[in-house]
Amino acid sequence: MFVRLLTAWVLGLPLLALAQPQPSIDRPFSDADLKAAASLRDRALQGSGAYEVVASLATEIGPRSAGSEGDRAAVAWALNKLTQLGFQNVRAQDVTVPHWARGFAEVAIKEPWPQPLVAAALGGSVGTGEEGIEGDVVQASNIDALKKLSRREVEGRIVYFNTRTERTRDGHGYDQAVRVRLDGASAAAALGAVAVAIRSIGTDSDRLAHTGIMLYAANTPRIPAVALSNPDADMLERQLGSGRPVTLRLKLSARDLPPKRSANVIGEVAGSGADAGAAHEIVLLGAHLDSWDLGTGALDDGAGVAIVIAAARLIRELKPAPKRTVRVVLFANEEFGLSGANAYAAQAGSELARHVIAMEADLGAGPAWRFETRVPGAMLPKTQFIAKALQPLGVERGGNAAEGGSDLNPLRRQGVPVFDVDLDATKYFDYHHTANDTLDKIDAKALDQSVAAYAVAAYLAAVASGDFGRVPASAAEK
Amino acid sequence: MFVRLLTAWVLGLPLLALAQPQPSIDRPFSDADLKAAASLRDRALQGSGAYEVVASLATEIGPRSAGSEGDRAAVAWALNKLTQLGFQNVRAQDVTVPHWARGFAEVAIKEPWPQPLVAAALGGSVGTGEEGIEGDVVQASNIDALKKLSRREVEGRIVYFNTRTERTRDGHGYDQAVRVRLDGASAAAALGAVAVAIRSIGTDSDRLAHTGIMLYAANTPRIPAVALSNPDADMLERQLGSGRPVTLRLKLSARDLPPKRSANVIGEVAGSGADAGAAHEIVLLGAHLDSWDLGTGALDDGAGVAIVIAAARLIRELKPAPKRTVRVVLFANEEFGLSGANAYAAQAGSELARHVIAMEADLGAGPAWRFETRVPGAMLPKTQFIAKALQPLGVERGGNAAEGGSDLNPLRRQGVPVFDVDLDATKYFDYHHTANDTLDKIDAKALDQSVAAYAVAAYLAAVASGDFGRVPASAAEK
C-alpha cells in the first residue's frame, strides 16, 4: 500500500436507508447469478489455491523492488503463473521504472551514550557520501510542529520525527503518520537540516526498520532520510529525554541508478457476453507485483497478487462464464511511484470507458471485513445486492467513498467506479515494508476468506444488468 | 540464560505432604521477620526502582559482550550504580574473559531459488575465510537424527538442523532445543560437514537470528556455524521441500581475539548479626552483567541485574538489617563460558562455606510464578515458610530440584543450597539473544513483582534461624 486518501472517510455516506434492496429498482441479478456467487464463496472457503500462489512468489522470487533482478524475475514468474493457471490473453505491458539502490545504512548515536541503531534508508533517499553526516538532533512530533521551529533551531542539525503509528483495523493510523516519511526531509531541508530520521511508520516493537517511498520537493536541498526501528526510536528518545545534547551519525550508500524496463502483467477470464459490447466490458482485479527489497513481499503485495489470481481463477471455472471480462492486472512498481498504474491508465485509451468496476487487493492477507464502493448515487441500490452476498463472510457494508487502492488512482480520477474489499489491517503495519514481510505472517484461512470476498464482488460486477456509471471527480479528490 | 539442566525436572520432589509447616519443627522465623517480609513485598509492588536500573543499563551501556568496549563500560557502570545506591563493600573482582568478535555473516541460498537469508554466527564460531563456503544442504531434525546419516551423505555438505523451540512457561522448550546449537557443529564435522546452519533457538517469527554459545569438541574440525532467523529457516525448508538440491553460501568474518580483563562487580548489604558468625554468612543474589552483542541486553540479563539490585536495596532499607549479609554479585561473562562464575567460586575459598543460600535472576523480566529450592530434605519445612510468604504474589511452590541459574553452577556443585524464583519465560525466547532484546519488552509492573519475590525469599533466607545445610552433589549433577 502506498498512500490512501483521507477523503475516503470524509466522504462516507450513511447507507442505512439502503440496507434492503429497493422494490422500485429492477433486480440487477438473476437467481442464477446469486447462486453462482454463493457457490464461488463456498469454493473459495474450501481452499482457493491463493496460499500456494503467494508461497510460490515469496519462495521462488522473494524481494522484487522496481528495477531489481527480482523485479525482472517476478514478471517472468507472473507470465508463467497466469498461463499455467489457464488465464487468457496473458501479456506483459512494458513499463519503465525508476531504479533506486538501497546500499547500506549505518546509523549510530555518538553522544551522550554511543549506541548502534537499526535503520533503513527511506526509498529514494540520497546517500551521505563516504564521509557520512554527523549532527545534533532536534526532535519534532510532525511536520506542523517542525514548522514552528526557527531556522536557527534546525540549521545544520539532524531532524528526528517521533510520530507514532496508531494500530487500526482500516489502516487510517498509517495514513495519518506517513506524511513525515513522505515530506519530512523536504520540510526539514527547508529549515536547513542536514538529514532526517523518523520513527518507523509501523505498529510493531521489533528491531526492523520500515522503509517506504519519500519525496523531494523541487525547491529544497535533497538531504538523506532514514527510518529507525521503533525500539531504536525509543532509545534515541530516552537519550534525548536525558536533556543532554544528542549527536547522531549517518552513513548511507543509497543512490539512484538509470531507469529499467519492467512490466504490468495482465491475464483475463474472457467475457461470454453474446453481444461483443458486454464481453469487452472489463472488471479489473488489480494487485502490485513489485515489493520493497527488505522482505519477501509476502504480505505487500504477494497476498494481493494471490487473492486476485485465485478469485479470477474461481470465476473462470464457472459455467457459464460471466458476460463481462474479468481482467487481472499485476501492476509494476507501485511502491516507488505507481509506474505501472500510470502506464496502464495512459495506454488504456478508448478501453478506459469499458472499465465497469476496478478493485485492488493491497492491504495484506485478510480477513476481509468491509465492503466499500464509489459509485454514482443512483447505482447504490445495485451494490446492496453485492453487499448482501458478502454478508455470510462477515463482511459489513461500508460507505461510498472507496478509493480502490493506489494503483487505481489514475482510473478513479478518470471516473471509473471502484469497489474496496477492505482487509483487516490490524497487524499489517507490524510487518509492512520491513524484512519481516514473510510468508509465515499469512494465515491460509484468512486468505481464502479474502479470495471469497473478492470473487463474489468481482463476479457480481461482471454479471450485473447494466454498468455502474461514472463517478465525477469530487472536489476533495487529489 | 545459558544452559539449564534437565535434571531440574527429573529431580522434582512431591511436596504435598509439606504444604503446611510441620508442628514438630521449630519456627524458623519470628512474627517480626514475616511482617518485614510482607512489607518488602508491598513496597516492591509500589515501585521497586528496578525499571530505572535496567533502563539506565540498556540506554547508557547497551550491548556488552565479553571483552567488548561495552563490557568494560558496564563494569564501570555497575561499580558506580551500586555505590550510588548505597551498597557496602562495593568492589570489582578481576576476571579474565575470552574475546570473540562476531564480524559479519552473509548467508544466501544460491540454488534452486536465490534468496538472501538473515543469519548470525553462533558465539565462538570460526569464520569462513574471504572465499566463503558453498555447499549442498543436508537436513536433520536433531543430533541423533544426524548421526543416523552416513558419512557419504554428509561429507562436503552443509548440515541444516531444523529443530524447533517449544514455547513454555518454564523454559524447558529451550533446554530441549539448544543442544543443536551447542554441539551441532562438532557432530556434523565428525561426519565431514563443511559448515552448520541451525533454525534459531527461539519461539518468535521475526527476521532476527538468535545467537548463543556453541562448543567445539577437541577431536573434530572447527567448522563455521550460524543460526537462521525462523522465517529464513522456513524459506530454506520450503526450498528443501521442493525436492531440488539446495545450495547454501556462507561468508563469516567471526574470529577469536586475545582474552581481556573484565570483572565481577560485587556490593553488599552488610549483615547486622551481633555474633560475627551470622554477619559473615552470605545470601547471594546473582545476575550477569554481560550480554550478547546483538541487542541491548535489557532482558538478558539487564532485568536480572535490576531485580537483584532493587531487591537488595529494599532489604537495605529495613531496620534492623537482616543478621546475614545479602551480597549482590553481577557476574562477568556468563554468556560465553561462565568466566565470572568460575572465578567467583575459585576465589571464594573458605568463604564458600558461609554461603547460606544462592539465588540468580536470569530468565527475563517476570512475573515470578514459581518458587523452587534445592536444600537437604530436612530443611524443606523451613522453606515452606518462604513459599507461604510468596503466595500473595501468585508464586506457587515448585519442587526441590532448583538449579539456581548458570552462574551458580560452580557453587551448587560444591553443595551450596539454591533457591529459584522462576520468572515466566513464555515470551522470553521470542527475544533471547537477538537484536530484539530491548527495553520495550519489559513491563515495569511484572518487574516490580519479580523484585518483590526475590526480596522476600532473600530476606527470609537472611534472617532464618539456622542455615539451610549443604546439598550433596547428586549422581545426576554434571
Coordinates of N, CA, C and O in Angstrom, one line a residue, chain A residues 38-49 314 392-394 444-453:
Chain A
A38 N -22.8 -17.5 -4.5 CA -22.7 -18.2 -3.3 C -21.8 -19.4 -3.5 O -21.1 -19.8 -2.5
S39 N -21.8 -20.0 -4.6 CA -21.0 -21.2 -4.9 C -19.5 -20.8 -4.9 O -18.6 -21.5 -4.4
L40 N -19.3 -19.7 -5.5 CA -17.9 -19.1 -5.5 C -17.4 -19.0 -4.1 O -16.2 -19.3 -3.8
R41 N -18.2 -18.4 -3.3 CA -17.8 -18.1 -1.9 C -17.5 -19.4 -1.2 O -16.4 -19.5 -0.6
D42 N -18.4 -20.4 -1.4 CA -18.1 -21.7 -0.7 C -16.9 -22.4 -1.2 O -16.1 -22.9 -0.4
R43 N -16.7 -22.3 -2.5 CA -15.5 -23.0 -3.0 C -14.2 -22.3 -2.6 O -13.2 -23.0 -2.3
A44 N -14.2 -21.0 -2.5 CA -13.0 -20.3 -2.0 C -12.7 -20.7 -0.6 O -11.5 -20.9 -0.2
L45 N -13.8 -20.8 0.2 CA -13.5 -21.1 1.6 C -13.0 -22.5 1.8 O -12.3 -22.8 2.8
Q46 N -13.3 -23.4 0.9 CA -12.8 -24.7 1.0 C -11.4 -24.9 0.5 O -10.7 -25.9 0.7
G47 N -10.8 -23.8 0.0 CA -9.4 -23.8 -0.4 C -9.3 -23.2 -1.8 O -9.6 -23.8 -2.8
S48 N -8.8 -21.9 -1.8 CA -8.8 -21.1 -3.0 C -7.6 -21.3 -3.9 O -7.6 -20.9 -5.0
G49 N -6.6 -21.9 -3.3 CA -5.3 -22.0 -4.0 C -4.4 -20.8 -3.9 O -3.3 -20.7 -4.4
L314 N -11.2 -18.9 -9.8 CA -12.5 -19.5 -9.4 C -13.6 -19.1 -10.3 O -14.5 -19.9 -10.7
P392 N -22.6 -13.3 4.4 CA -22.2 -14.6 5.1 C -20.7 -14.7 5.4 O -20.3 -15.6 6.2
L393 N -19.9 -13.9 4.8 CA -18.5 -13.9 5.1 C -18.1 -13.0 6.2 O -16.9 -12.9 6.6
G394 N -19.1 -12.4 6.8 CA -18.8 -11.5 8.0 C -18.3 -10.1 7.5 O -17.7 -9.4 8.2
A444 N -3.6 -19.0 6.0 CA -4.3 -19.5 4.7 C -5.8 -19.4 4.8 O -6.4 -19.1 3.7
K445 N -6.4 -19.6 5.9 CA -7.8 -19.5 6.0 C -8.3 -18.1 5.8 O -9.3 -17.8 5.1
A446 N -7.6 -17.1 6.4 CA -8.0 -15.7 6.2 C -7.8 -15.3 4.8 O -8.6 -14.5 4.2
L447 N -6.8 -15.9 4.1 CA -6.5 -15.6 2.7 C -7.7 -16.1 1.9 O -8.2 -15.4 1.0
D448 N -8.1 -17.3 2.2 CA -9.2 -17.9 1.4 C -10.5 -17.1 1.6 O -11.3 -16.9 0.6
Q449 N -10.7 -16.6 2.8 CA -11.9 -15.8 3.0 C -11.9 -14.5 2.2 O -12.9 -14.1 1.7
S450 N -10.6 -14.0 2.1 CA -10.5 -12.8 1.3 C -10.7 -13.0 -0.2 O -11.4 -12.2 -0.9
V451 N -10.2 -14.2 -0.6 CA -10.5 -14.6 -2.0 C -12.0 -14.7 -2.3 O -12.5 -14.2 -3.3
A452 N -12.7 -15.3 -1.3 CA -14.1 -15.4 -1.4 C -14.8 -14.1 -1.6 O -15.6 -13.9 -2.5
A453 N -14.4 -13.1 -0.8 CA -15.0 -11.8 -0.9 C -14.7 -11.1 -2.2 O -15.6 -10.5 -2.9

